[in-house]
mmCIF file of N, CA and C in Angstrom:
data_model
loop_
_atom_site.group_PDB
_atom_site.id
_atom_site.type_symbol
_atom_site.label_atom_id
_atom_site.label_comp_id
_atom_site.label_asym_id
_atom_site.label_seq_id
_atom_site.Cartn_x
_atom_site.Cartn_y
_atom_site.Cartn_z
ATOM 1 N N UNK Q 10 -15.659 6.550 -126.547
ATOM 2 C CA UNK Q 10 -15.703 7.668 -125.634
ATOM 3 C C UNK Q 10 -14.438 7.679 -124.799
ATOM 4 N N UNK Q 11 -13.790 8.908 -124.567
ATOM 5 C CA UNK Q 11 -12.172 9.294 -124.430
ATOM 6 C C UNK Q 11 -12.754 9.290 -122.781
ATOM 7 N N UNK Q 12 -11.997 9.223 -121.511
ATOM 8 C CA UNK Q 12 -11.874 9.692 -120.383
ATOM 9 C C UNK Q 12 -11.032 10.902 -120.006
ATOM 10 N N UNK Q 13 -11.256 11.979 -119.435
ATOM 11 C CA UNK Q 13 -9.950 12.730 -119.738
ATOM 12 C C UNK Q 13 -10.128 12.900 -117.960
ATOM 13 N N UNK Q 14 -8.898 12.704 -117.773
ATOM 14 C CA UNK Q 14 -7.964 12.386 -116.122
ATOM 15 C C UNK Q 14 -7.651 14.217 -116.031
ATOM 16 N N UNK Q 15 -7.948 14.567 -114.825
ATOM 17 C CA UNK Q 15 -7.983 15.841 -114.201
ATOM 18 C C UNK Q 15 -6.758 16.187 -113.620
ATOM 19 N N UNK Q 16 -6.447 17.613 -113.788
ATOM 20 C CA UNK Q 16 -4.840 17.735 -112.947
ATOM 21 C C UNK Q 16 -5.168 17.398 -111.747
ATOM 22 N N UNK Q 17 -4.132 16.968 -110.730
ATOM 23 C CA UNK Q 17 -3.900 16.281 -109.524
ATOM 24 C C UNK Q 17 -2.770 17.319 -109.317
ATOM 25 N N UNK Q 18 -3.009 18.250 -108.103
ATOM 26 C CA UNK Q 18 -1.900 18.515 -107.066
ATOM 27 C C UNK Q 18 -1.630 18.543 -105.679
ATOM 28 N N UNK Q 19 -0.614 18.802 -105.277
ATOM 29 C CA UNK Q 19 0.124 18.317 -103.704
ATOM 30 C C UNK Q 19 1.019 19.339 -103.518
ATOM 31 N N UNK Q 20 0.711 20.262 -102.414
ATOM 32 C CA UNK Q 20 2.088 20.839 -102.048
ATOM 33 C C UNK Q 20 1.964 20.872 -100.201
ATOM 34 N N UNK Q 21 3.559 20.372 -100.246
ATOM 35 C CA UNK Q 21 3.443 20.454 -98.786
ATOM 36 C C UNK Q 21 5.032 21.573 -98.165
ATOM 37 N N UNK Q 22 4.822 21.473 -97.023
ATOM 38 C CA UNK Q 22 6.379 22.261 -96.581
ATOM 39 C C UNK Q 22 6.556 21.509 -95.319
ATOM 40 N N UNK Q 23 8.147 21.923 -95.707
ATOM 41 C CA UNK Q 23 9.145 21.242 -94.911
ATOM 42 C C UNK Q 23 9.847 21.779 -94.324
ATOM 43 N N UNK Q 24 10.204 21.236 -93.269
ATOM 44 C CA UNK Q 24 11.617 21.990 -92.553
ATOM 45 C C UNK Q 24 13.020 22.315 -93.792
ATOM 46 N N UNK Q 25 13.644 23.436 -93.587
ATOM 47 C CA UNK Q 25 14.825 23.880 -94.306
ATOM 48 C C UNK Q 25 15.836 23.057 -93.180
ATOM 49 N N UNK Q 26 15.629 21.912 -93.899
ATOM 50 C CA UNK Q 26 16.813 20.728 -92.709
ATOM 51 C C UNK Q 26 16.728 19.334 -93.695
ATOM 52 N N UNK Q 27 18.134 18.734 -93.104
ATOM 53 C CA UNK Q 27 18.157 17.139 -93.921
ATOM 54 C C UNK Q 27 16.783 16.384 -93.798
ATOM 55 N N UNK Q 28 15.955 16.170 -92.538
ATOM 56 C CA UNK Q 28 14.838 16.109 -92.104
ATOM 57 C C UNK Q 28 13.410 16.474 -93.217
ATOM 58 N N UNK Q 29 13.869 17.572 -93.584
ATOM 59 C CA UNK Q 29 12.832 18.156 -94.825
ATOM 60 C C UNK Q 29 12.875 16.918 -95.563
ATOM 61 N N UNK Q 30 13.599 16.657 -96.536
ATOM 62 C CA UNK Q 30 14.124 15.582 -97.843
ATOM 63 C C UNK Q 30 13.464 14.695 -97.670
ATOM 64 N N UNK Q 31 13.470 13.775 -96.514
ATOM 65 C CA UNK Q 31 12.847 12.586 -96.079
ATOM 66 C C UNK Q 31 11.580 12.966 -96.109
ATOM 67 N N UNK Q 32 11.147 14.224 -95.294
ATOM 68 C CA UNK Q 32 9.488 13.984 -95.424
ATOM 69 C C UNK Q 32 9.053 14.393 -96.943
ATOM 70 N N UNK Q 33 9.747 14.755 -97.712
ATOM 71 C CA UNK Q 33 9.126 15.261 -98.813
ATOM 72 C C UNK Q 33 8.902 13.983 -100.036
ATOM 73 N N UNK Q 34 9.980 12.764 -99.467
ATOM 74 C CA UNK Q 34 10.162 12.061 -99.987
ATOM 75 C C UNK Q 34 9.109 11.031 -99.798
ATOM 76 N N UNK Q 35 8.796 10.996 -98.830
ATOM 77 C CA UNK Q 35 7.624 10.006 -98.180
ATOM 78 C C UNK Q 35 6.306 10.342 -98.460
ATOM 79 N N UNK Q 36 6.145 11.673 -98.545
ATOM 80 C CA UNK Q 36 5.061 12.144 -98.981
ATOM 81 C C UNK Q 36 4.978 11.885 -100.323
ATOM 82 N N UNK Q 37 5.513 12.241 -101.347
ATOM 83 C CA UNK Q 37 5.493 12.079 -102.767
ATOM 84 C C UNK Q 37 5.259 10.873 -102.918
ATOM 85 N N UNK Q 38 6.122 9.714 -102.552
ATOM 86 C CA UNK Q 38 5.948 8.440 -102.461
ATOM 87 C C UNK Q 38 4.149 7.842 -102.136
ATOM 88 N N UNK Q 39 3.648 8.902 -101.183
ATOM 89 C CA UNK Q 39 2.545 8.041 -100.251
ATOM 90 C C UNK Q 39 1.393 8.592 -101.451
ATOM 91 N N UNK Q 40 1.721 9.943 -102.268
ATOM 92 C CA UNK Q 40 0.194 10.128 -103.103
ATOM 93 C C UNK Q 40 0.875 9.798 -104.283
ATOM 94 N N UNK Q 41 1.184 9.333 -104.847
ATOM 95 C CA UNK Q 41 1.591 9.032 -106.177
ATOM 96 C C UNK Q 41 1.824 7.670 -106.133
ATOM 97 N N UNK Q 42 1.786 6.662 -105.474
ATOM 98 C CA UNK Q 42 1.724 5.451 -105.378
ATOM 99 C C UNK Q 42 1.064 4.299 -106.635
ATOM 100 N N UNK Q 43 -0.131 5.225 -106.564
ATOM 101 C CA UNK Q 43 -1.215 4.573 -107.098
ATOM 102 C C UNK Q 43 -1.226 5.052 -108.620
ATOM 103 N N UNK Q 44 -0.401 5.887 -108.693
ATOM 104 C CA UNK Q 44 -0.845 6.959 -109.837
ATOM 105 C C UNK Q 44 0.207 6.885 -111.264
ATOM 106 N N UNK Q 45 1.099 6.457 -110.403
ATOM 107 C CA UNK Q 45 2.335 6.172 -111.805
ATOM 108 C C UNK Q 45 3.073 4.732 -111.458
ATOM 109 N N UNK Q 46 3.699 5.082 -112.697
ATOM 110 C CA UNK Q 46 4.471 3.403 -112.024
ATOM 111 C C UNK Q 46 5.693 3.439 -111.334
ATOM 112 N N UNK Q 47 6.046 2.206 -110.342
ATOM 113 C CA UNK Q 47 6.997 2.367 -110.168
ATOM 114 C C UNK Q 47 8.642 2.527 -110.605
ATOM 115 N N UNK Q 48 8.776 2.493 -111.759
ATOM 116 C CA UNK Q 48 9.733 3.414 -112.412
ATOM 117 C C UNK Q 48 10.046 4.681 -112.206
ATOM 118 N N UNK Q 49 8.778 5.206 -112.482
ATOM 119 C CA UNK Q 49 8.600 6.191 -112.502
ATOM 120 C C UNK Q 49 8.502 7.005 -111.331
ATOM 121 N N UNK Q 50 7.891 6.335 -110.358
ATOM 122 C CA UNK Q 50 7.537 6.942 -109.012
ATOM 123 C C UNK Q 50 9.278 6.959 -108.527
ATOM 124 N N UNK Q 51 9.815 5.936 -108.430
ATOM 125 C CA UNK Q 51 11.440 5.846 -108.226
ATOM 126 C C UNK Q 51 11.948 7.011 -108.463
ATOM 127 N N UNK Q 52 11.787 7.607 -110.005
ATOM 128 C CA UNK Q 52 12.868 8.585 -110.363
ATOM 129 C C UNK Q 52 12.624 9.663 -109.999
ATOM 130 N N UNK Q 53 11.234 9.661 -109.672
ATOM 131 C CA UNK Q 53 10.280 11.155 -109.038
ATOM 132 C C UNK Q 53 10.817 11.203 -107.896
ATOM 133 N N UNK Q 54 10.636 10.367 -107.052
ATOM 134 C CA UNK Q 54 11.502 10.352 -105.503
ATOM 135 C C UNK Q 54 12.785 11.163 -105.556
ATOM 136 N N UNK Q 55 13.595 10.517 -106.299
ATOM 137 C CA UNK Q 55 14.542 10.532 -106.110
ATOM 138 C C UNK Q 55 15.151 11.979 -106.807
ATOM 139 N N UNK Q 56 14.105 12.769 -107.627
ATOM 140 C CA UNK Q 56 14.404 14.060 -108.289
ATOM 141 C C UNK Q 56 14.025 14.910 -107.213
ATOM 142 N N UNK Q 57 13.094 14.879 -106.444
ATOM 143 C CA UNK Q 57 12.622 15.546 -105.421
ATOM 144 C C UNK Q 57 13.607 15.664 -103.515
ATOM 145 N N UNK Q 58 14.189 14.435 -103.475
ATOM 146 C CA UNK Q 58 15.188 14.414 -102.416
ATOM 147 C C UNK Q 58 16.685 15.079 -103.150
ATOM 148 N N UNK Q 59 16.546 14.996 -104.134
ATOM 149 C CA UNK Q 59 17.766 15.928 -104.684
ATOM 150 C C UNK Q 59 17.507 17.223 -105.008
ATOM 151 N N UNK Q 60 16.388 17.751 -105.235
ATOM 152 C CA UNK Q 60 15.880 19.113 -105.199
ATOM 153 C C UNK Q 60 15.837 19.636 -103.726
ATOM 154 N N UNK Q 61 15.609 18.963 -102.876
ATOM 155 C CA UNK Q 61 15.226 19.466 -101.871
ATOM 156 C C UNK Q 61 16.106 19.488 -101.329
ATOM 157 N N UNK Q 62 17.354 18.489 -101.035
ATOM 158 C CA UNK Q 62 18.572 18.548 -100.552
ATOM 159 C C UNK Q 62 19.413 19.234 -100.930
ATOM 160 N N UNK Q 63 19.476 20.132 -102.344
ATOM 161 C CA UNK Q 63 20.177 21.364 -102.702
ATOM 162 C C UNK Q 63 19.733 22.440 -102.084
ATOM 163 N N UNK Q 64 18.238 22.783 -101.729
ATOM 164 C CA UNK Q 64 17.626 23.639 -101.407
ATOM 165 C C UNK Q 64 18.167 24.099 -99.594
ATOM 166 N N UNK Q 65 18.354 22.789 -98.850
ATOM 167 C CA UNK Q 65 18.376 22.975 -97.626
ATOM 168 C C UNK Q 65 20.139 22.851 -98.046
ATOM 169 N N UNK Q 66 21.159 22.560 -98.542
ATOM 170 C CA UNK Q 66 22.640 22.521 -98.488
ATOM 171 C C UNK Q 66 22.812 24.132 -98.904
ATOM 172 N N UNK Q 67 22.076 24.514 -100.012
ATOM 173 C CA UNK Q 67 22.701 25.904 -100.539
ATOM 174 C C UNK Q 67 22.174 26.472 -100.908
ATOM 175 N N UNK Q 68 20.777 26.724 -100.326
ATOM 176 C CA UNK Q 68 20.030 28.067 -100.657
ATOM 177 C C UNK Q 68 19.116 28.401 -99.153
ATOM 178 N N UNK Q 69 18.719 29.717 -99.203
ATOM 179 C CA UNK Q 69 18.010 30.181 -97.834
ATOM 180 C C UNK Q 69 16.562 29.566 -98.182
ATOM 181 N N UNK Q 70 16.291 29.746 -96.259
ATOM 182 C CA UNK Q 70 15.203 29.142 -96.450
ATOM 183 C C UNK Q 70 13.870 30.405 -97.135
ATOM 184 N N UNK Q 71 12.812 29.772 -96.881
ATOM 185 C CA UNK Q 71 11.402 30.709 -97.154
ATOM 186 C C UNK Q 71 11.034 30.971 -95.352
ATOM 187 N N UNK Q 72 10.399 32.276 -95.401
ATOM 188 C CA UNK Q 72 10.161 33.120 -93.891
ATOM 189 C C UNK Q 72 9.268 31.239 -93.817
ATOM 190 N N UNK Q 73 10.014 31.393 -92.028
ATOM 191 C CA UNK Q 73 9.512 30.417 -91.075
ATOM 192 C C UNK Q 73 10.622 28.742 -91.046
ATOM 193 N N UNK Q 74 11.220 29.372 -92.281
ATOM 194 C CA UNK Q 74 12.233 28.342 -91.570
ATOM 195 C C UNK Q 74 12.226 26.940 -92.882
ATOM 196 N N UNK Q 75 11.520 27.693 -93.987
ATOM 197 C CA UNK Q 75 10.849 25.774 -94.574
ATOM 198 C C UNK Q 75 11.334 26.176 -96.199
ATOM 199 N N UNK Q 76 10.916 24.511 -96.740
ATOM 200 C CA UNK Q 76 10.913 24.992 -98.027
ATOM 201 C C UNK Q 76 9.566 24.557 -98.908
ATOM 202 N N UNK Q 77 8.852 24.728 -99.718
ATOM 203 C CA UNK Q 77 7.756 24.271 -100.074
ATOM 204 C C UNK Q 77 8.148 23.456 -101.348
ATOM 205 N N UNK Q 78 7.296 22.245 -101.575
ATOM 206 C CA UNK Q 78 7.329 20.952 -102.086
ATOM 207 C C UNK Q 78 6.181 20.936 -102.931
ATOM 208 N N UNK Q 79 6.256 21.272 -104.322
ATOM 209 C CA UNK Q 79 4.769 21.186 -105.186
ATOM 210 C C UNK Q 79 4.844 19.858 -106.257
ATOM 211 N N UNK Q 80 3.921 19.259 -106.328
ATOM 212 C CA UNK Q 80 4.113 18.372 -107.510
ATOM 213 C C UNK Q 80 2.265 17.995 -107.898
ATOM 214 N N UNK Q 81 2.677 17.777 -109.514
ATOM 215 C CA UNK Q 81 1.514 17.717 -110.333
ATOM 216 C C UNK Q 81 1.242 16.849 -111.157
ATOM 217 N N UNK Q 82 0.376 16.099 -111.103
ATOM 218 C CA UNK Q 82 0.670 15.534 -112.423
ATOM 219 C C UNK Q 82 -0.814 16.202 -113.651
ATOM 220 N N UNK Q 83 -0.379 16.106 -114.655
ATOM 221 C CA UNK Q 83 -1.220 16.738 -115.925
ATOM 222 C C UNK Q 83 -2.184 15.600 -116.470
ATOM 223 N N UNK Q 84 -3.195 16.007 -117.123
ATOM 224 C CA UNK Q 84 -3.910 15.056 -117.850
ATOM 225 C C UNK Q 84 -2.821 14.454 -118.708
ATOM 226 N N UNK Q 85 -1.937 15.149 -119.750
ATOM 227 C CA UNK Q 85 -1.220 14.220 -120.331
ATOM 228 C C UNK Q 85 0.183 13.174 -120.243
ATOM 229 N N UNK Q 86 -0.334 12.988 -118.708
ATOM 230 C CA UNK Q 86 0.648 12.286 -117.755
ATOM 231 C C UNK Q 86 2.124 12.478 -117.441
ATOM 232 N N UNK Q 87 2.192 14.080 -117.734
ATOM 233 C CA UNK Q 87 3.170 14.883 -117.359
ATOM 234 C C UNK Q 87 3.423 15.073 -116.110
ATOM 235 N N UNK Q 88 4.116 14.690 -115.236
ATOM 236 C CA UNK Q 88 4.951 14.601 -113.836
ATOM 237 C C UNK Q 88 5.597 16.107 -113.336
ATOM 238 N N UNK Q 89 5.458 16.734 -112.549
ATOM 239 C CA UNK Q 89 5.823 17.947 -112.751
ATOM 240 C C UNK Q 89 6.651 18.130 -110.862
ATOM 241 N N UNK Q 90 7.739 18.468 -110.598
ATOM 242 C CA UNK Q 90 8.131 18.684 -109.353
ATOM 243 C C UNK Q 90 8.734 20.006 -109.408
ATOM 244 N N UNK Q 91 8.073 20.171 -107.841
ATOM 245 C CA UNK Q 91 8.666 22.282 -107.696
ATOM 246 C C UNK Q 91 9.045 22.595 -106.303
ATOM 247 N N UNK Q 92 10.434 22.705 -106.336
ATOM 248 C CA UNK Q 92 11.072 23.114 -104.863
ATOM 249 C C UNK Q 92 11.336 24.401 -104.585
ATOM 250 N N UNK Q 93 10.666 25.086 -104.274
ATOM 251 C CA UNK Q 93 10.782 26.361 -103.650
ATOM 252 C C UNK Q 93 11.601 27.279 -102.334
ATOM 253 N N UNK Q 94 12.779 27.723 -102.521
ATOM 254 C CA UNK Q 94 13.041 27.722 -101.251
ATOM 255 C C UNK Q 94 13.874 29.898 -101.733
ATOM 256 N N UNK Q 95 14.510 30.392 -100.223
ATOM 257 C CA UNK Q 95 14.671 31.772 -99.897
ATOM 258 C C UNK Q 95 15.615 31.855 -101.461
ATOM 259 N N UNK Q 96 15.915 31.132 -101.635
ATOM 260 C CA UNK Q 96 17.066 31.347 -102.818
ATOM 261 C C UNK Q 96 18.588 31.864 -102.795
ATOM 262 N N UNK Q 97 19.867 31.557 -103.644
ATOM 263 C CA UNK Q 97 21.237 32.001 -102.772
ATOM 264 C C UNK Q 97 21.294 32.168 -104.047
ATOM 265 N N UNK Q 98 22.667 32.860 -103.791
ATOM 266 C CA UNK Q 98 23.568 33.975 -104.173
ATOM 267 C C UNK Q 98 24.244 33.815 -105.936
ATOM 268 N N UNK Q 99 24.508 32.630 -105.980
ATOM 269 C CA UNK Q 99 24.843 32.034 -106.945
ATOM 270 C C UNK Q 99 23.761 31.038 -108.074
ATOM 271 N N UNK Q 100 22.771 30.902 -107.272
ATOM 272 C CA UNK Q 100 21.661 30.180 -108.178
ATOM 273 C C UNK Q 100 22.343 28.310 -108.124
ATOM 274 N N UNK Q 101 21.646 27.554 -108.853
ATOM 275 C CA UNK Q 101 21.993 26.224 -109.231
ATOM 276 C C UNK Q 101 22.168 26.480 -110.163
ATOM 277 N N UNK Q 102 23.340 25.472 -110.594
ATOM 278 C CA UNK Q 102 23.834 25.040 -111.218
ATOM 279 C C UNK Q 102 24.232 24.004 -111.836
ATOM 280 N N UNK Q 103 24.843 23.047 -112.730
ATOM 281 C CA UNK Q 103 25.465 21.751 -112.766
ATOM 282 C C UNK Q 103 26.686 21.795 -113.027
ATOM 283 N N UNK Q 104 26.983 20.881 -112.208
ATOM 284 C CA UNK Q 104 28.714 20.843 -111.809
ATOM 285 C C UNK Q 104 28.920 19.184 -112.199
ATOM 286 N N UNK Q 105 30.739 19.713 -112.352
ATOM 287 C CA UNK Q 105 30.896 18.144 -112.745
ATOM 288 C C UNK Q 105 31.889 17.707 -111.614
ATOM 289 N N UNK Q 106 31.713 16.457 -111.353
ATOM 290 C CA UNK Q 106 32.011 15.742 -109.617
ATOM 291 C C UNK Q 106 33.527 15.278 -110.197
ATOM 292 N N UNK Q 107 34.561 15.284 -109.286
ATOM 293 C CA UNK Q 107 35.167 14.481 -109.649
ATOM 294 C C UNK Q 107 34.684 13.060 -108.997
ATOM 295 N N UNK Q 108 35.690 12.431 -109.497
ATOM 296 C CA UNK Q 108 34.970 10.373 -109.439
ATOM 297 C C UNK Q 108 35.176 9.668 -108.080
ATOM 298 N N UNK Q 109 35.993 11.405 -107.587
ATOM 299 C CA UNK Q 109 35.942 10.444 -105.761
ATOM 300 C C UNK Q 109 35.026 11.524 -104.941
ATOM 301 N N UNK Q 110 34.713 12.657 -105.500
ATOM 302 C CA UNK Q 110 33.932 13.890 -104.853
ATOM 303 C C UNK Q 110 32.651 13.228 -103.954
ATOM 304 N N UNK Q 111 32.612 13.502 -102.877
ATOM 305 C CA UNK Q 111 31.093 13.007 -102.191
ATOM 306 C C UNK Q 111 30.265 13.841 -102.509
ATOM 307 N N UNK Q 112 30.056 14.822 -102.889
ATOM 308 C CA UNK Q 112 29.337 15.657 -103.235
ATOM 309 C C UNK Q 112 29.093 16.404 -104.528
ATOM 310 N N UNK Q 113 27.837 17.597 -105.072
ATOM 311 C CA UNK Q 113 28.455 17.664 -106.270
ATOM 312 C C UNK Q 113 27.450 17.122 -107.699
ATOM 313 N N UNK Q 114 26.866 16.197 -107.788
ATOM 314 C CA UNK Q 114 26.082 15.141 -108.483
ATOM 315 C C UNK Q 114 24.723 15.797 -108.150
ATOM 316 N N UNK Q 115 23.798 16.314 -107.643
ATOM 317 C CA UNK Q 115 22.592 16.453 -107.481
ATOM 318 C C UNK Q 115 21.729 17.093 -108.479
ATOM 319 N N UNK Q 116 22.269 18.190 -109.512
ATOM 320 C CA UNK Q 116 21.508 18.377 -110.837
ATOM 321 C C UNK Q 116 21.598 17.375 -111.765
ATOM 322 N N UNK Q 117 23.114 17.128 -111.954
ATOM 323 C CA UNK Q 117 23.615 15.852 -112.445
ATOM 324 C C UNK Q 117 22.377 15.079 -112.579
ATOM 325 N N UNK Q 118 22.173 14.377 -111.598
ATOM 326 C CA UNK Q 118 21.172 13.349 -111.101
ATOM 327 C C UNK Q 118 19.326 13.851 -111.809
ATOM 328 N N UNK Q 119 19.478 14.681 -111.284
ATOM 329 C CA UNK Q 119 18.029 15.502 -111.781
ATOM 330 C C UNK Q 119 18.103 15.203 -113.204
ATOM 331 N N UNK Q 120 18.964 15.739 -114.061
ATOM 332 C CA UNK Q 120 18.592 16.192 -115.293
ATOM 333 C C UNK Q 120 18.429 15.138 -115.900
ATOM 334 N N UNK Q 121 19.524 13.856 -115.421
ATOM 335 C CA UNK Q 121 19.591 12.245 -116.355
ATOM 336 C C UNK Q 121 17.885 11.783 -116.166
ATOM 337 N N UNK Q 122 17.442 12.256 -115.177
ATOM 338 C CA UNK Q 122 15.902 11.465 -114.913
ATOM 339 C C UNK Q 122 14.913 12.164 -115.530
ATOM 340 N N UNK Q 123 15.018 13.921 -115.433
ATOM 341 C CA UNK Q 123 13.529 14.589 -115.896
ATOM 342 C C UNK Q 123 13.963 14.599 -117.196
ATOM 343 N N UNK Q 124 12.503 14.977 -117.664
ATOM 344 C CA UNK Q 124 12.747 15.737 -119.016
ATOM 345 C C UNK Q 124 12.917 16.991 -119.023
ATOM 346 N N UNK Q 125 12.640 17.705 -118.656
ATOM 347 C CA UNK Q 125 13.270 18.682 -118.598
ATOM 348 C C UNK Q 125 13.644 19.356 -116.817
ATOM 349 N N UNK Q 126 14.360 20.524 -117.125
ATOM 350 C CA UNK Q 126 14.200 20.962 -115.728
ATOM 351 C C UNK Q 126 14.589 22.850 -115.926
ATOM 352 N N UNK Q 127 14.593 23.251 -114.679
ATOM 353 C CA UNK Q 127 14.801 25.003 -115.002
ATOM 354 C C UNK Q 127 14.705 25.451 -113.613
ATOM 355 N N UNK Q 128 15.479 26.634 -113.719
ATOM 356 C CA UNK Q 128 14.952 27.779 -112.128
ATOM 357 C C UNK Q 128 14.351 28.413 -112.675
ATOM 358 N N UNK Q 129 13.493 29.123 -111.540
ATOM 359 C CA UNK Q 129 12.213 30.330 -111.717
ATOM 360 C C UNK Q 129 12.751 31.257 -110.643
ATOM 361 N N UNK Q 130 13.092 32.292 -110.827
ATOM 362 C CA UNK Q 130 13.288 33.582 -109.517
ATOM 363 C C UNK Q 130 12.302 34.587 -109.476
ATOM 364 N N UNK Q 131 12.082 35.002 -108.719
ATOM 365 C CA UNK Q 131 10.942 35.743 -108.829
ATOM 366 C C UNK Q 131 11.151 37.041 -107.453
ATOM 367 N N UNK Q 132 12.376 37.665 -107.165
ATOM 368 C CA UNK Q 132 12.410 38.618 -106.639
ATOM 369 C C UNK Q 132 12.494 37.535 -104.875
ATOM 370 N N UNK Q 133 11.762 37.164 -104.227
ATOM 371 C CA UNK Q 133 11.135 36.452 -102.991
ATOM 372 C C UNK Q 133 12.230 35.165 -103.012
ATOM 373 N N UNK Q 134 12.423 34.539 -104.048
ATOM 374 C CA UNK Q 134 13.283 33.499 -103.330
ATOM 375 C C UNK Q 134 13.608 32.861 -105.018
ATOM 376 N N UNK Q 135 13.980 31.483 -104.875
ATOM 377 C CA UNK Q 135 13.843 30.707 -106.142
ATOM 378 C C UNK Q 135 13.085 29.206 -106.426
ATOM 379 N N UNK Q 136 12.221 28.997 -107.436
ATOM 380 C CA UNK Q 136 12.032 28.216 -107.859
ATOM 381 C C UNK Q 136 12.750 27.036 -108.438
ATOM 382 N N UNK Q 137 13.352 25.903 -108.324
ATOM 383 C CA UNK Q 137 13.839 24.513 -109.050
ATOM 384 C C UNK Q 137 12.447 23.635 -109.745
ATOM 385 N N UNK Q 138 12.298 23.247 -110.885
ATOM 386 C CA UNK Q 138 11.571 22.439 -111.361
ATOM 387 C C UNK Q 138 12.321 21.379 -112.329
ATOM 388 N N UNK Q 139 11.333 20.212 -111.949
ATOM 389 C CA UNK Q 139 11.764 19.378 -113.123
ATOM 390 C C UNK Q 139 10.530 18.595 -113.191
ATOM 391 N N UNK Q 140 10.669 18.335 -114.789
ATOM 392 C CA UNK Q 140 9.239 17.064 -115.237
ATOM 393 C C UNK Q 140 9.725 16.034 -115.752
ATOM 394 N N UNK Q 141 8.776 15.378 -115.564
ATOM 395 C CA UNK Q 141 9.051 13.615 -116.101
ATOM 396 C C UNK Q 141 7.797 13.276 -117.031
#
């Protein structure tokens, strides 16, 4: 007899500020703890403070000032992260850093970790996702 594990989701919002990143980061960290491994939880972190830190560097916020923070995981232990924010002008992109650039690396970073990733626009603002 099979068990079959139920979708699990979380969305929270954040300030459209460096401030956001951290809490979004802590949060993800605090319900997913238990739930994946730490490998895994690592790279999730760390896809989500880079989603979110593009969101508050170069895109508008969502009315009130924030950006919203969704993540899922699937019965078939599909990892799913969704940064939502007012959306800019140019969209994301991936860029290539030069080797002394401080900046620059943040899809970069995303894409080496998820399996996949994508924007969603939808008229209101833009969507960033990536899964693991």
């Amino acid at each position: 007899m099979s068990t079959t594990i139920a979708e699990r989701a979380w969305c929270v919002v954040v300030p459209h500020h460096a401030r956001g990143a951290h809490l979004a980061r802590h949060r993800l960290a605090h319900e997913l703890d238990t739930l994946v491994t730490a490998d895994r939880l690592d790279d999730a972190v760390a896809i989500a403070a880079e989603l979110v830190g593009n969101a508050v560097r170069h895109a508008a916020p969502l009315p009130g000032d924030v950006i919203r923070v969704a993540w899922r995981l699937l019965p078939d232990d599909t990892l799913e992260i969704r940064v939502t924010d007012g959306g800019s002008p140019a969209g994301p992109e991936l860029r290539v850093a030069a080797p002394d650039a401080v900046d620059g690396r943040g899809l970069t970073i995303v894409a080496a970790l998820a399996t996949h990733w994508g924007v969603e626009r939808d008229g209101l603002g833009q969507c960033v996702w990536a899964t693991l």
